[in-house]
Amino acid sequence: MILREDNSRPYVLETTWDRVGHVLRLPPQKILVPAVVSAWVLVAVFWHPTLLVALFVGVIMQYFIEYIMHRFLYHADAPEEVDNRFRWLYQSHWGHHDFPNNPNLWGGTDMVFVPVVAACFFIVEWAILAVVGVSQSWLYAYVAVFGASLATYITYEWAHVTAHAAGRKNWLERYITQMHAHHHFHNFDTNYHVNAGGILVDKTFGTAYSRERHVRMGNIRTMGLDPDDARLIQLREEFADKYNITSADRQKAMA
C-alpha cells in the first residue's frame, strides 16, 4: 500500500518508465506477465501467418471487454444498502472516482480476478474453435486471450496510471490524460475507454465526450450520489486502512 498524508494532491510518477514500472509491480502482473510471455513463446514455436488473425481478434476483443465492463459493471446503479456487491463496486471502481488521486484505488490490485476471467474466455474460445473444426484450436485461443487480450489489458493499466499520475508526459500520454479527465471531472457517462485508440469504441456506442452535448455533472466524484450519503461514509470508513483513505480525505469527500 502507498501511504500518503494528503490524497487530494496528484501522485507523481515522473517519467513514462516510472509509470511502466508502477504497473509491472502491481500484484496481478505476477500472473499476467508470465502468461503473456508464454503465449508469445508459442507464437514463435508454432509460427504461422494465421496467428496474426488470433492476435488481432484478441486485441479487438479486449477493447470491447474493457468498455462493456466499465460501462455496465463498474458503473452499475448503487445498491440501496451497503452489501457485498456495493463493497465490491466501491473497491473496484466507485472508490477510485471518490478519490481519483489515491494510487491505491487506481485498480490492478486484485490478484486473481483478471486471470480467472481470462481463463474463462480461453475455455469458451477454445470450445467454439474446436466445435467449428479449427485445427490446433487451443493454440489460437491461447494466443488470442493470453498473447493479445492480456497484453492489451496491461497497456490499459499503464494508460490508466498515466492518466492519473503527475509527471512529464509525451503527446500520447497528454491525450490519454485529457480524454480520461472528461470521464472523471465532466461527465462519467462518457469516455469509458482509457487505452489509446479506445475513443473509437466510445464513438461507436455514442458515449464519446462532446463539449457541445455534455454538461458537467453534479456530484461528479460520487457518481451522482450526495457526497455525504451514509453508504459512502460507511464504505470510506470500512476501507480506510486497506486503501489509506485518511481522515482528512474522508472529511474533504463529504464537502
XYZ file of C-alpha atoms in Angstrom:
255
model
C 0.000 0.000 0.000
C 1.167 3.547 -0.789
C 0.943 5.785 2.284
C 0.253 9.472 1.744
C -0.938 12.155 4.142
C -2.998 14.004 1.549
C -4.618 12.170 -1.364
C -6.089 15.387 -2.732
C -2.716 16.052 -4.379
C -1.755 14.227 -7.591
C 0.545 11.248 -7.153
C 3.822 11.795 -9.003
C 5.334 9.226 -11.357
C 7.731 11.449 -13.204
C 8.517 9.557 -16.425
C 6.932 7.022 -18.763
C 9.230 4.330 -17.365
C 8.228 5.217 -13.801
C 4.626 4.576 -14.804
C 5.501 1.343 -16.605
C 7.405 0.203 -13.509
C 4.440 1.044 -11.299
C 2.143 -1.129 -13.427
C 4.581 -4.039 -13.576
C 4.838 -4.041 -9.770
C 1.073 -4.437 -9.319
C 0.177 -7.863 -7.851
C -1.728 -9.295 -10.869
C 1.293 -8.873 -13.109
C 2.987 -11.729 -11.248
C 0.485 -13.939 -13.088
C -0.320 -11.886 -16.186
C 3.187 -11.152 -17.457
C 4.291 -14.820 -17.428
C 1.028 -15.736 -19.178
C 1.659 -13.160 -21.920
C 5.273 -14.283 -22.329
C 4.219 -17.942 -22.589
C 1.747 -17.051 -25.358
C 4.407 -15.239 -27.367
C 6.745 -18.197 -26.943
C 4.015 -20.330 -28.516
C 3.713 -17.808 -31.361
C 7.440 -18.206 -32.030
C 7.399 -22.003 -31.775
C 4.243 -22.597 -33.844
C 4.540 -19.576 -36.110
C 2.047 -19.350 -38.938
C 0.636 -16.186 -40.575
C -2.884 -17.104 -39.405
C -1.743 -16.470 -35.839
C -1.848 -12.773 -36.754
C -5.612 -13.176 -37.016
C -5.720 -14.574 -33.468
C -3.640 -11.652 -32.193
C -5.862 -9.107 -33.957
C -9.047 -10.721 -32.627
C -7.582 -10.777 -29.117
C -6.789 -7.057 -29.155
C -10.211 -6.092 -30.522
C -11.924 -8.397 -28.028
C -10.106 -6.752 -25.135
C -11.060 -3.251 -26.270
C -14.725 -4.178 -26.220
C -14.453 -6.122 -22.940
C -12.894 -3.084 -21.239
C -15.677 -0.850 -22.491
C -18.511 -3.222 -21.572
C -17.170 -3.934 -18.079
C -16.518 -0.266 -17.347
C -19.884 0.951 -18.582
C -22.247 -1.780 -17.441
C -20.480 -3.395 -14.466
C -18.407 -0.732 -12.738
C -20.976 1.996 -13.401
C -23.981 -0.042 -12.315
C -26.501 1.716 -10.069
C -25.643 1.826 -6.403
C -27.379 -0.808 -4.235
C -29.894 0.537 -1.738
C -27.743 -0.567 1.191
C -24.126 -1.443 1.822
C -23.961 -5.111 0.870
C -21.175 -7.274 -0.546
C -21.983 -6.114 -4.068
C -21.609 -2.452 -3.111
C -18.390 -3.244 -1.253
C -17.034 -4.908 -4.386
C -18.164 -1.989 -6.561
C -16.538 0.526 -4.238
C -13.236 -1.326 -4.167
C -13.299 -1.986 -7.908
C -14.312 1.459 -9.136
C -16.518 3.746 -7.058
C -13.742 4.431 -4.565
C -11.481 5.403 -7.442
C -13.987 8.048 -8.552
C -14.346 9.156 -4.927
C -10.562 9.563 -4.530
C -9.042 9.778 -8.034
C -5.616 10.857 -6.722
C -5.282 7.885 -4.369
C -2.959 5.418 -6.181
C -4.202 2.551 -4.017
C -7.582 2.859 -5.747
C -6.344 3.009 -9.336
C -7.083 -0.675 -9.862
C -4.773 -3.559 -10.619
C -4.809 -4.828 -7.043
C -6.911 -7.988 -7.371
C -4.518 -10.890 -7.913
C -6.985 -13.405 -9.322
C -9.904 -11.507 -10.904
C -8.344 -10.799 -14.300
C -6.546 -14.169 -14.660
C -9.760 -16.049 -13.790
C -11.770 -14.034 -16.324
C -9.061 -14.629 -18.938
C -9.090 -18.359 -18.251
C -12.863 -18.447 -18.721
C -12.584 -16.633 -22.059
C -9.832 -19.023 -23.130
C -12.004 -22.064 -22.393
C -15.006 -20.584 -24.211
C -12.974 -19.538 -27.251
C -11.186 -22.903 -27.374
C -14.538 -24.710 -27.289
C -16.001 -22.536 -30.066
C -12.991 -23.022 -32.331
C -12.969 -26.778 -31.668
C -16.666 -27.084 -32.498
C -16.242 -25.293 -35.839
C -13.321 -27.569 -36.635
C -10.300 -25.243 -36.371
C -7.059 -27.220 -36.217
C -4.980 -26.534 -33.086
C -7.901 -24.614 -31.618
C -6.189 -24.458 -28.210
C -3.237 -22.586 -29.753
C -5.340 -19.917 -31.438
C -7.449 -19.448 -28.308
C -4.367 -19.210 -26.084
C -2.626 -16.717 -28.357
C -5.753 -14.572 -28.706
C -6.562 -14.445 -24.997
C -3.151 -14.542 -23.310
C -0.913 -13.175 -26.055
C -3.167 -10.336 -27.222
C -6.043 -9.637 -24.818
C -3.952 -9.775 -21.646
C -1.150 -7.776 -23.244
C -3.716 -5.142 -24.214
C -5.080 -5.201 -20.663
C -1.604 -4.429 -19.304
C -1.341 -1.461 -21.677
C -4.735 -0.346 -20.344
C -3.328 -0.396 -16.806
C -0.412 1.729 -17.995
C -2.775 4.171 -19.726
C -4.915 4.457 -16.604
C -1.934 5.083 -14.343
C -0.635 7.615 -16.878
C -3.982 9.429 -16.893
C -3.927 9.920 -13.120
C -0.251 10.311 -12.237
C 1.529 13.631 -12.423
C 4.817 13.875 -14.298
C 6.398 14.527 -17.672
C 4.194 13.245 -20.469
C 4.584 12.926 -24.206
C 1.810 13.877 -26.645
C 0.120 10.459 -26.434
C 0.169 10.476 -22.640
C -1.248 14.004 -22.543
C -4.025 12.923 -24.909
C -4.871 9.892 -22.733
C -4.903 12.124 -19.648
C -7.214 14.669 -21.265
C -9.669 12.053 -22.547
C -9.888 10.328 -19.168
C -10.255 13.637 -17.320
C -13.529 14.198 -19.187
C -14.832 10.945 -17.669
C -13.790 11.804 -14.111
C -14.383 15.528 -13.908
C -17.019 16.409 -16.522
C -19.366 13.541 -17.286
C -18.881 9.980 -16.019
C -21.310 8.641 -18.629
C -18.744 9.409 -21.346
C -15.262 8.237 -22.383
C -15.481 4.841 -20.723
C -12.387 3.703 -22.558
C -8.919 4.685 -21.353
C -6.499 2.869 -23.633
C -5.020 4.651 -26.641
C -7.457 4.414 -29.535
C -10.303 3.405 -27.254
C -12.195 6.577 -28.097
C -13.206 4.800 -31.309
C -15.171 2.316 -29.196
C -16.886 5.176 -27.345
C -17.725 6.820 -30.661
C -19.162 3.531 -31.918
C -21.567 3.387 -28.957
C -22.270 7.120 -28.786
C -20.533 7.770 -25.456
C -17.582 9.875 -26.630
C -17.364 13.158 -24.703
C -18.506 16.256 -26.558
C -18.230 19.749 -25.098
C -21.379 20.737 -27.003
C -23.535 17.803 -25.852
C -22.295 17.036 -22.334
C -22.507 19.438 -19.422
C -20.584 18.944 -16.219
C -22.482 16.596 -13.921
C -23.271 17.421 -10.332
C -21.681 15.243 -7.629
C -19.273 14.083 -10.301
C -16.836 12.353 -7.935
C -19.531 10.400 -6.122
C -21.225 9.010 -9.242
C -24.291 11.176 -8.691
C -24.796 10.360 -5.002
C -24.660 13.077 -2.364
C -21.077 13.358 -1.070
C -22.347 12.780 2.476
C -24.501 9.781 1.530
C -24.478 7.418 4.517
C -23.494 4.479 2.300
C -20.416 6.272 1.025
C -19.448 7.397 4.519
C -19.661 3.791 5.716
C -17.593 2.455 2.820
C -14.915 5.129 3.167
C -14.506 4.208 6.810
C -14.577 0.446 6.157
C -11.798 0.657 3.577
C -9.794 3.465 5.151
C -6.991 1.240 6.417
C -6.880 -1.006 3.340
C -6.535 1.843 0.838
C -5.069 4.612 3.013
C -8.187 6.782 2.909
C -7.156 9.231 5.602
C -9.429 11.102 7.981
C -8.644 14.306 6.072
C -9.572 12.567 2.817
C -12.910 11.475 4.247
C -13.714 14.947 5.546
C -12.950 16.575 2.185
C -15.004 13.942 0.341
C -18.138 14.969 2.241
C -17.842 18.621 1.233
